[in-house]
């Protein structure tokens, strides 16, 4: 097999592992009240009908059902802002009893599972009684016996046979993340024994899991495929970080959706493991930031009079991007050679006070001159006032930099109602209630409009995440992680819209993309991540 073909196959499995992590709890929850059976019987149902019949929070029910559209199981239609779901291949899918197979790992979503227990040494009785250990053993037993029987049947070649990969993802994804974050995969090499220094009981089970998943061979030596997955452990990190949300899908759809809501910004987030999310994002986004580097280099190599006074990283997280951008400017640009004459003003801004503390620590250790400021992505005026008062810096004099942030703004009811018919296929929710797509378009327009005055000099360098039409997603299963992204963002009140529409709205408020610095990933045909430098005209 050619290297390119191998990478496509390996990536396909990784993406479908992520699909499994989000689909399994979603589908099991939907079937708690036989929602899918009802759609199959009726052939076509409106979201309103389903919400009333099952006393469901319509926003999160919409998110859940749209995931199945992205898998080609259901079909979505939006008519006059009402959403309808119909049977695409639901009957065929349900005929092979996949939901019962998914229930094998249901216990992992219904209990508080402490994966860090895997690293515990010597607590034999606690390990033996562990829900996690016993679930892993049951899975291994199934994989070795019942699964082998099924693999010899026609199901092996069935279009829905990837349910096996889904279950495998739910099993090994969190384990890969745990071990990677604790440096167990730092020096791994293909065809060398994978050494995991943990309690023997856990080690035996995990090595068997990795063997069954073809990560290691029968001699515990790392396979080429295993190396590919383990070196991309951060790609699992973002999805796994939302396990607290996926464990609460039943509350989100049928119950008290406020179970995941914190009462103040000082409280620890409970819908996501933020430190894991930052870790996962940092590793998984390296490809994108190479393009960001090029934009930074081009801008800070301009004649000095055309350069910004510095940059502000809004949503700075742990400050690593600030450190990276500073090093880039210092070592590889004209500006870096004249910082004494033309100091670089750097600001890290975040809505989370713990993130600001982490950024302070990063810039202190890196010996970088930088300031921090509390900042709400939805309130640029407040940020500008704070910067001027605290640091005597004008926001408009800085290059605004932000990555994967604007979709995480807090929703505000639009002041105007100009959009009559939305072009978006997305599913959007705020505090349990569905936001119709016209409103989300108008909200984004007003949000970007707030920033316009501060982007007139040097613009906005933005990395953003997008959804795609479920029909397009269903034709590209295994080629993207869009099902996982739609789940993690939809269930946590974040608003990813299609790239074409995102550009249209940006241009509407006067933000024009610099054509020399426009990038989309994985391709122009499937634009899930975009990078732009918007210039305010």
XYZ file of C-alpha atoms in Angstrom:
537
model
C 0.000 0.000 0.000
C 1.310 3.461 -0.925
C 2.120 5.899 1.885
C -0.663 8.242 0.811
C -3.206 5.400 0.837
C -2.027 4.326 4.293
C -2.449 7.828 5.677
C -5.985 8.052 4.240
C -6.904 4.714 5.807
C -5.290 5.520 9.160
C -6.965 8.940 9.310
C -10.303 7.375 8.416
C -10.114 5.105 11.444
C -9.074 7.981 13.714
C -11.975 10.150 12.549
C -14.437 7.306 13.009
C -13.081 6.690 16.498
C -14.077 10.296 17.220
C -17.462 9.707 15.576
C -18.018 6.812 17.953
C -17.192 8.818 21.080
C -20.036 11.254 20.303
C -22.518 9.059 18.442
C -22.822 6.259 20.990
C -24.169 8.329 23.927
C -26.286 10.423 21.557
C -27.992 7.472 19.886
C -28.534 5.580 23.144
C -30.119 8.706 24.640
C -32.356 9.262 21.621
C -33.578 5.703 21.926
C -34.343 6.029 25.597
C -37.846 6.977 24.450
C -37.642 5.246 21.028
C -37.350 8.527 19.122
C -35.736 6.814 16.143
C -38.423 4.146 16.029
C -41.029 6.887 15.823
C -39.234 8.640 12.951
C -38.938 5.297 11.162
C -42.664 4.696 11.543
C -43.728 8.217 10.549
C -41.134 8.532 7.765
C -40.948 12.306 8.320
C -41.293 14.381 11.523
C -40.819 18.013 12.417
C -38.521 19.033 15.260
C -41.493 20.754 16.873
C -43.557 17.549 16.791
C -40.742 15.457 18.241
C -39.953 18.017 20.955
C -43.562 18.130 22.111
C -44.105 14.381 21.932
C -41.008 13.552 23.984
C -41.001 16.676 26.180
C -37.509 17.397 24.876
C -35.376 20.528 24.822
C -35.722 21.272 21.138
C -32.283 22.856 20.723
C -30.320 19.827 21.891
C -32.705 17.377 20.226
C -31.985 19.216 16.980
C -28.226 18.865 17.530
C -28.569 15.146 18.246
C -30.690 14.331 15.208
C -28.504 16.365 12.871
C -25.532 14.158 13.833
C -27.397 11.197 12.348
C -27.960 13.223 9.180
C -24.191 13.678 8.901
C -23.899 9.884 9.060
C -26.432 9.408 6.265
C -28.959 7.727 8.575
C -31.492 10.565 8.608
C -32.172 13.406 6.213
C -32.644 17.018 7.334
C -34.815 19.643 5.640
C -35.263 23.216 6.838
C -38.458 24.824 5.522
C -39.465 28.314 6.676
C -37.128 27.986 9.663
C -38.759 24.718 10.791
C -36.585 21.600 10.792
C -37.836 18.245 9.496
C -36.144 14.860 9.824
C -36.919 11.902 7.600
C -35.727 8.349 7.076
C -32.713 8.212 4.776
C -31.338 4.790 5.691
C -32.694 4.526 9.205
C -34.568 1.282 8.622
C -31.547 -0.404 7.096
C -29.334 0.854 9.917
C -31.690 -0.324 12.667
C -32.146 -3.722 11.050
C -28.705 -4.882 12.164
C -29.324 -3.911 15.790
C -26.408 -1.513 16.127
C -27.915 0.267 19.124
C -27.750 -2.917 21.219
C -24.102 -3.277 20.252
C -23.404 0.314 21.311
C -24.841 -0.458 24.750
C -21.703 -2.505 25.421
C -19.978 0.742 26.423
C -23.027 2.553 27.800
C -21.740 2.125 31.349
C -18.749 4.350 30.551
C -21.120 7.247 29.863
C -23.454 6.609 32.779
C -20.845 6.514 35.544
C -18.104 8.769 36.821
C -15.090 7.066 35.315
C -11.718 8.133 36.682
C -9.309 7.226 33.892
C -6.415 8.440 36.041
C -6.932 5.283 38.119
C -5.044 3.518 35.326
C -1.909 5.215 36.639
C -2.484 4.039 40.229
C 0.049 1.541 41.509
C -0.737 -1.210 44.000
C -4.434 -0.705 44.797
C -5.296 -4.244 43.707
C -8.777 -4.481 45.161
C -9.786 -1.062 43.837
C -8.550 -2.040 40.379
C -10.390 -5.376 40.439
C -13.643 -3.624 41.374
C -13.199 -0.863 38.815
C -16.134 -0.333 36.444
C -13.639 0.728 33.807
C -11.457 -2.380 34.127
C -14.428 -4.738 34.028
C -15.901 -2.966 31.005
C -12.585 -3.224 29.188
C -12.389 -6.932 29.998
C -15.925 -7.511 28.737
C -15.070 -5.677 25.536
C -11.926 -7.757 25.048
C -13.921 -10.938 25.605
C -16.519 -9.823 23.062
C -13.836 -8.814 20.592
C -12.225 -12.214 20.841
C -15.396 -14.325 20.669
C -18.719 -12.894 19.543
C -17.161 -10.304 17.270
C -15.164 -12.943 15.414
C -18.379 -14.827 14.704
C -20.003 -11.690 13.313
C -16.962 -10.736 11.264
C -17.429 -13.936 9.282
C -20.965 -12.936 8.294
C -22.230 -10.497 5.707
C -22.132 -7.725 8.335
C -18.398 -7.446 7.710
C -19.076 -5.869 4.338
C -22.204 -4.009 5.380
C -22.121 -0.214 4.882
C -22.769 0.238 8.615
C -19.970 -2.102 9.731
C -18.037 0.845 11.142
C -20.023 0.521 14.375
C -17.104 -1.667 15.475
C -14.713 1.255 14.953
C -17.119 3.518 16.867
C -17.056 1.222 19.901
C -13.291 0.875 19.647
C -12.975 4.689 19.669
C -15.119 5.010 22.794
C -12.928 2.388 24.489
C -9.407 3.444 23.540
C -9.785 7.195 22.885
C -9.730 8.334 26.535
C -6.943 5.857 27.341
C -4.746 7.138 24.515
C -5.292 10.701 25.729
C -4.481 9.829 29.349
C -1.253 7.991 28.532
C -0.121 10.608 26.035
C -0.665 13.475 28.484
C 1.512 11.587 30.968
C 4.349 11.263 28.419
C 4.090 7.513 27.762
C 4.369 7.960 23.983
C 7.281 10.409 23.881
C 9.997 8.158 22.450
C 7.991 5.461 20.668
C 9.231 3.893 17.454
C 7.707 1.525 14.934
C 8.675 -2.147 15.475
C 9.862 -1.480 19.014
C 8.106 -2.783 22.139
C 5.622 -0.267 23.528
C 6.585 0.204 27.173
C 3.854 1.359 29.545
C 5.041 1.429 33.148
C 1.744 1.027 35.022
C 0.181 -1.584 37.307
C 0.388 -5.052 35.748
C -3.382 -5.565 35.837
C -4.002 -2.411 33.836
C -1.040 -3.068 31.565
C -2.269 -6.517 30.589
C -5.712 -5.209 29.681
C -4.473 -2.138 27.814
C -1.909 -4.072 25.791
C -4.648 -6.509 24.793
C -6.834 -3.569 23.757
C -3.993 -2.150 21.702
C -3.385 -5.543 20.111
C -7.050 -5.905 19.196
C -6.968 -2.385 17.754
C -3.822 -3.274 15.731
C -1.790 -0.612 17.547
C 0.725 -3.280 18.609
C 1.441 -6.763 17.295
C 1.424 -10.022 19.238
C 4.897 -9.189 20.613
C 3.720 -5.787 21.872
C 5.762 -4.034 19.177
C 4.301 -0.831 17.801
C 2.808 -1.106 14.337
C 2.999 1.613 11.709
C -0.716 2.239 12.229
C -0.243 2.336 16.009
C 2.549 4.879 15.677
C 0.302 7.028 13.480
C -2.497 7.037 16.075
C -0.390 7.508 19.195
C 1.582 10.365 17.655
C -1.749 12.044 16.960
C -3.109 11.540 20.456
C -3.916 15.246 20.661
C -6.432 14.705 17.857
C -8.435 12.633 20.344
C -7.924 15.224 23.084
C -10.471 17.839 22.003
C -13.318 15.330 21.622
C -12.427 13.409 24.797
C -12.278 16.690 26.734
C -16.040 17.009 26.171
C -16.842 13.678 27.852
C -18.533 15.558 30.744
C -20.976 16.921 28.154
C -21.530 13.584 26.438
C -22.222 11.967 29.796
C -25.007 14.521 30.280
C -26.764 14.261 26.914
C -29.823 12.758 28.607
C -30.111 15.892 30.774
C -29.536 18.134 27.794
C -32.226 16.527 25.644
C -34.866 15.400 28.133
C -34.007 16.908 31.489
C -32.382 19.821 33.236
C -30.037 21.339 30.680
C -28.633 23.687 33.357
C -26.773 20.745 34.914
C -23.686 21.818 32.946
C -24.056 25.561 33.510
C -21.757 27.383 35.900
C -23.200 30.279 37.876
C -20.280 32.684 37.402
C -17.183 33.083 35.261
C -14.971 32.433 38.299
C -16.311 28.860 38.628
C -14.569 25.883 37.044
C -16.176 24.796 33.780
C -18.030 21.511 34.150
C -19.012 20.779 30.543
C -15.405 20.334 29.402
C -11.995 19.411 30.798
C -10.410 22.717 29.800
C -6.786 21.774 30.428
C -7.226 18.669 28.263
C -8.986 20.762 25.645
C -6.107 23.246 25.503
C -3.626 20.379 25.257
C -5.603 18.712 22.483
C -6.144 21.942 20.590
C -2.491 22.902 20.749
C -1.306 19.644 19.250
C -4.085 19.101 16.749
C -3.840 22.610 15.318
C -0.137 22.661 14.437
C -0.920 22.336 10.735
C -3.122 25.416 10.805
C -0.641 27.543 12.686
C 2.001 27.029 10.006
C -0.221 29.170 7.794
C -0.701 31.677 10.600
C 3.097 31.922 10.772
C 3.265 32.988 7.144
C 0.784 35.801 7.720
C 2.749 37.018 10.761
C 6.039 36.907 8.836
C 4.643 38.829 5.884
C 3.100 41.510 8.097
C 6.094 42.097 10.367
C 8.521 42.165 7.433
C 6.740 45.160 5.913
C 8.365 48.613 6.146
C 8.224 49.599 9.810
C 5.742 52.411 9.244
C 3.227 49.925 7.849
C 3.513 47.472 10.748
C 1.192 47.308 13.762
C 2.544 48.341 17.154
C 2.075 44.757 18.276
C -0.565 42.074 18.565
C -3.277 40.926 20.920
C -4.152 37.263 21.314
C -7.815 37.179 22.324
C -8.645 33.882 23.983
C -4.979 33.395 24.868
C -5.510 30.165 26.853
C -2.135 29.192 28.294
C -0.182 31.836 26.364
C 1.700 29.391 24.153
C 0.598 31.123 20.954
C 1.932 34.429 22.322
C 5.285 32.808 23.011
C 5.352 31.251 19.551
C 4.408 34.463 17.706
C 6.949 36.507 19.684
C 9.742 34.049 18.820
C 8.671 34.132 15.191
C 8.829 37.938 15.066
C 12.037 38.126 17.109
C 14.052 35.641 15.077
C 12.579 35.815 11.572
C 11.366 39.348 10.832
C 12.737 42.837 10.251
C 10.820 43.977 13.322
C 12.735 41.530 15.462
C 15.977 43.319 14.618
C 14.798 46.719 15.805
C 12.722 46.065 18.928
C 14.629 48.661 20.936
C 13.639 51.420 18.537
C 10.199 49.986 17.842
C 8.994 47.978 20.875
C 6.495 45.225 20.330
C 3.327 45.640 22.366
C 1.881 42.219 23.223
C -1.359 41.529 25.040
C -2.938 38.243 26.062
C -6.660 38.514 26.726
C -9.083 35.892 27.970
C -12.519 35.504 29.555
C -11.156 32.909 31.977
C -9.083 34.172 34.908
C -7.226 30.863 35.238
C -6.196 31.169 31.594
C -4.835 34.649 32.295
C -2.790 33.262 35.181
C -1.455 30.495 32.938
C -0.538 33.086 30.297
C 1.285 35.213 32.886
C 3.306 32.160 33.866
C 4.152 31.349 30.240
C 5.305 34.858 29.345
C 7.284 35.120 32.582
C 9.115 31.842 31.926
C 9.763 32.857 28.317
C 11.008 36.291 29.443
C 8.626 38.095 27.096
C 7.347 41.611 27.616
C 3.595 41.195 27.491
C 0.509 42.299 29.329
C -2.698 40.478 30.148
C -6.242 41.793 30.265
C -9.632 40.305 30.926
C -11.548 40.257 27.664
C -14.946 39.096 26.486
C -15.084 38.244 22.768
C -18.579 39.753 22.756
C -17.465 43.094 24.233
C -14.659 44.732 22.226
C -15.579 48.185 23.545
C -14.973 47.036 27.113
C -11.655 45.450 26.142
C -10.542 48.603 24.320
C -11.381 50.760 27.321
C -9.551 48.388 29.667
C -6.410 48.314 27.487
C -6.272 52.090 27.295
C -6.835 52.562 31.010
C -4.554 49.790 32.296
C -1.775 49.750 29.688
C -2.200 52.920 27.580
C -2.545 50.792 24.453
C -5.089 51.424 21.704
C -6.763 48.229 20.531
C -6.894 49.549 16.960
C -3.078 49.855 16.879
C -2.648 46.102 17.386
C -3.058 43.177 15.059
C -6.015 41.244 16.452
C -5.288 37.509 16.562
C -7.729 34.821 17.603
C -8.118 31.142 16.935
C -11.268 29.032 17.255
C -12.905 31.657 19.446
C -15.642 33.632 17.705
C -17.938 30.614 17.490
C -17.684 30.389 21.290
C -19.225 33.820 21.899
C -22.143 34.061 24.307
C -25.314 34.364 22.267
C -27.185 37.657 22.369
C -30.611 38.184 20.817
C -30.051 40.213 17.613
C -31.010 43.859 17.686
C -32.318 43.662 14.147
C -34.142 41.044 12.122
C -32.870 41.513 8.579
C -32.310 37.871 7.627
C -35.504 36.240 6.375
C -34.178 32.969 4.981
C -30.965 31.395 6.226
C -28.459 29.588 4.049
C -27.130 27.588 7.000
C -27.873 23.919 7.656
C -26.489 24.121 11.194
C -28.156 23.330 14.518
C -27.801 26.040 17.143
C -28.896 26.200 20.744
C -28.787 28.550 23.702
C -29.758 27.300 27.136
C -31.874 24.450 25.804
C -33.785 26.461 23.244
C -33.191 26.201 19.545
C -31.906 29.353 17.856
C -33.294 29.556 14.342
C -30.622 29.910 11.705
C -31.724 33.381 10.608
C -31.079 34.637 14.132
C -27.618 33.072 14.300
C -26.699 34.768 11.019
C -27.883 38.131 12.295
C -26.124 37.548 15.620
C -22.818 36.882 13.836
C -23.252 39.976 11.675
C -23.799 42.148 14.737
C -20.932 40.457 16.579
C -18.441 41.148 13.783
C -19.868 44.626 13.409
C -18.848 45.400 17.008
C -15.237 44.584 16.111
C -15.158 46.531 12.851
C -13.932 49.867 14.335
C -10.933 48.145 15.933
C -9.818 46.401 12.738
C -9.452 49.440 10.484
C -5.655 49.651 10.694
C -4.265 46.122 10.780
C -7.223 43.816 10.599
C -8.036 40.494 12.168
C -6.017 37.308 11.830
C -8.630 34.648 12.472
C -8.615 30.866 12.553
C -12.168 29.551 12.637
C -14.056 26.267 12.699
C -17.038 25.599 10.436
C -19.795 23.088 9.978
C -20.735 21.631 6.599
C -24.002 20.474 5.074
C -24.929 17.050 6.537
C -25.325 15.696 3.001
C -21.713 16.631 2.262
C -20.645 15.181 5.610
C -22.420 11.878 4.923
C -20.573 11.554 1.607
C -17.231 12.056 3.334
C -17.458 9.848 6.439
C -13.948 9.020 7.590
C -12.470 12.044 5.820
C -13.252 14.633 8.486
C -14.012 14.944 12.199
C -17.113 17.051 11.524
C -19.549 14.771 13.381
C -17.440 15.086 16.532
C -17.115 18.861 16.083
C -20.847 19.314 15.541
C -21.539 17.315 18.694
C -19.057 19.003 21.029
C -19.980 22.478 19.820
C -23.700 21.961 19.381
C -24.221 20.460 22.832
C -22.203 23.258 24.463
C -23.924 26.271 22.852
C -21.239 27.138 20.313
C -21.990 28.379 16.840
C -20.033 26.977 13.908
C -21.507 27.974 10.558
C -20.561 27.079 6.990
C -17.466 28.809 5.641
C -19.150 30.305 2.580
C -21.781 31.915 4.789
C -19.149 33.048 7.306
C -17.312 34.897 4.527
C -20.531 36.404 3.212
C -21.432 37.825 6.631
C -17.894 39.147 7.213
C -17.970 40.965 3.878
C -21.422 42.332 4.698
C -20.018 44.229 7.697
C -17.032 45.470 5.699
C -14.406 42.845 6.542
C -12.621 41.815 3.364
C -10.374 38.737 3.301
C -6.813 39.211 2.090
C -6.788 36.853 -0.904
C -3.085 36.111 -0.469
C -3.729 34.779 3.025
C -6.863 32.674 2.739
C -6.589 28.989 3.593
C -9.137 26.204 4.124
C -8.741 22.690 5.547
C -8.961 19.892 4.653
C -9.804 21.384 1.228
C -11.779 24.060 -0.600
C -14.475 21.454 -1.240
C -14.780 20.523 2.451
C -13.924 23.755 4.316
C -14.064 22.862 8.016
C -11.238 25.128 9.188
C -10.435 28.499 7.668
C -7.605 30.974 8.134
C -7.970 34.580 7.024
C -6.662 38.030 7.600
C -9.703 40.261 7.425
C -9.151 43.920 6.580
C -11.772 46.491 7.551
C -12.670 48.609 4.516
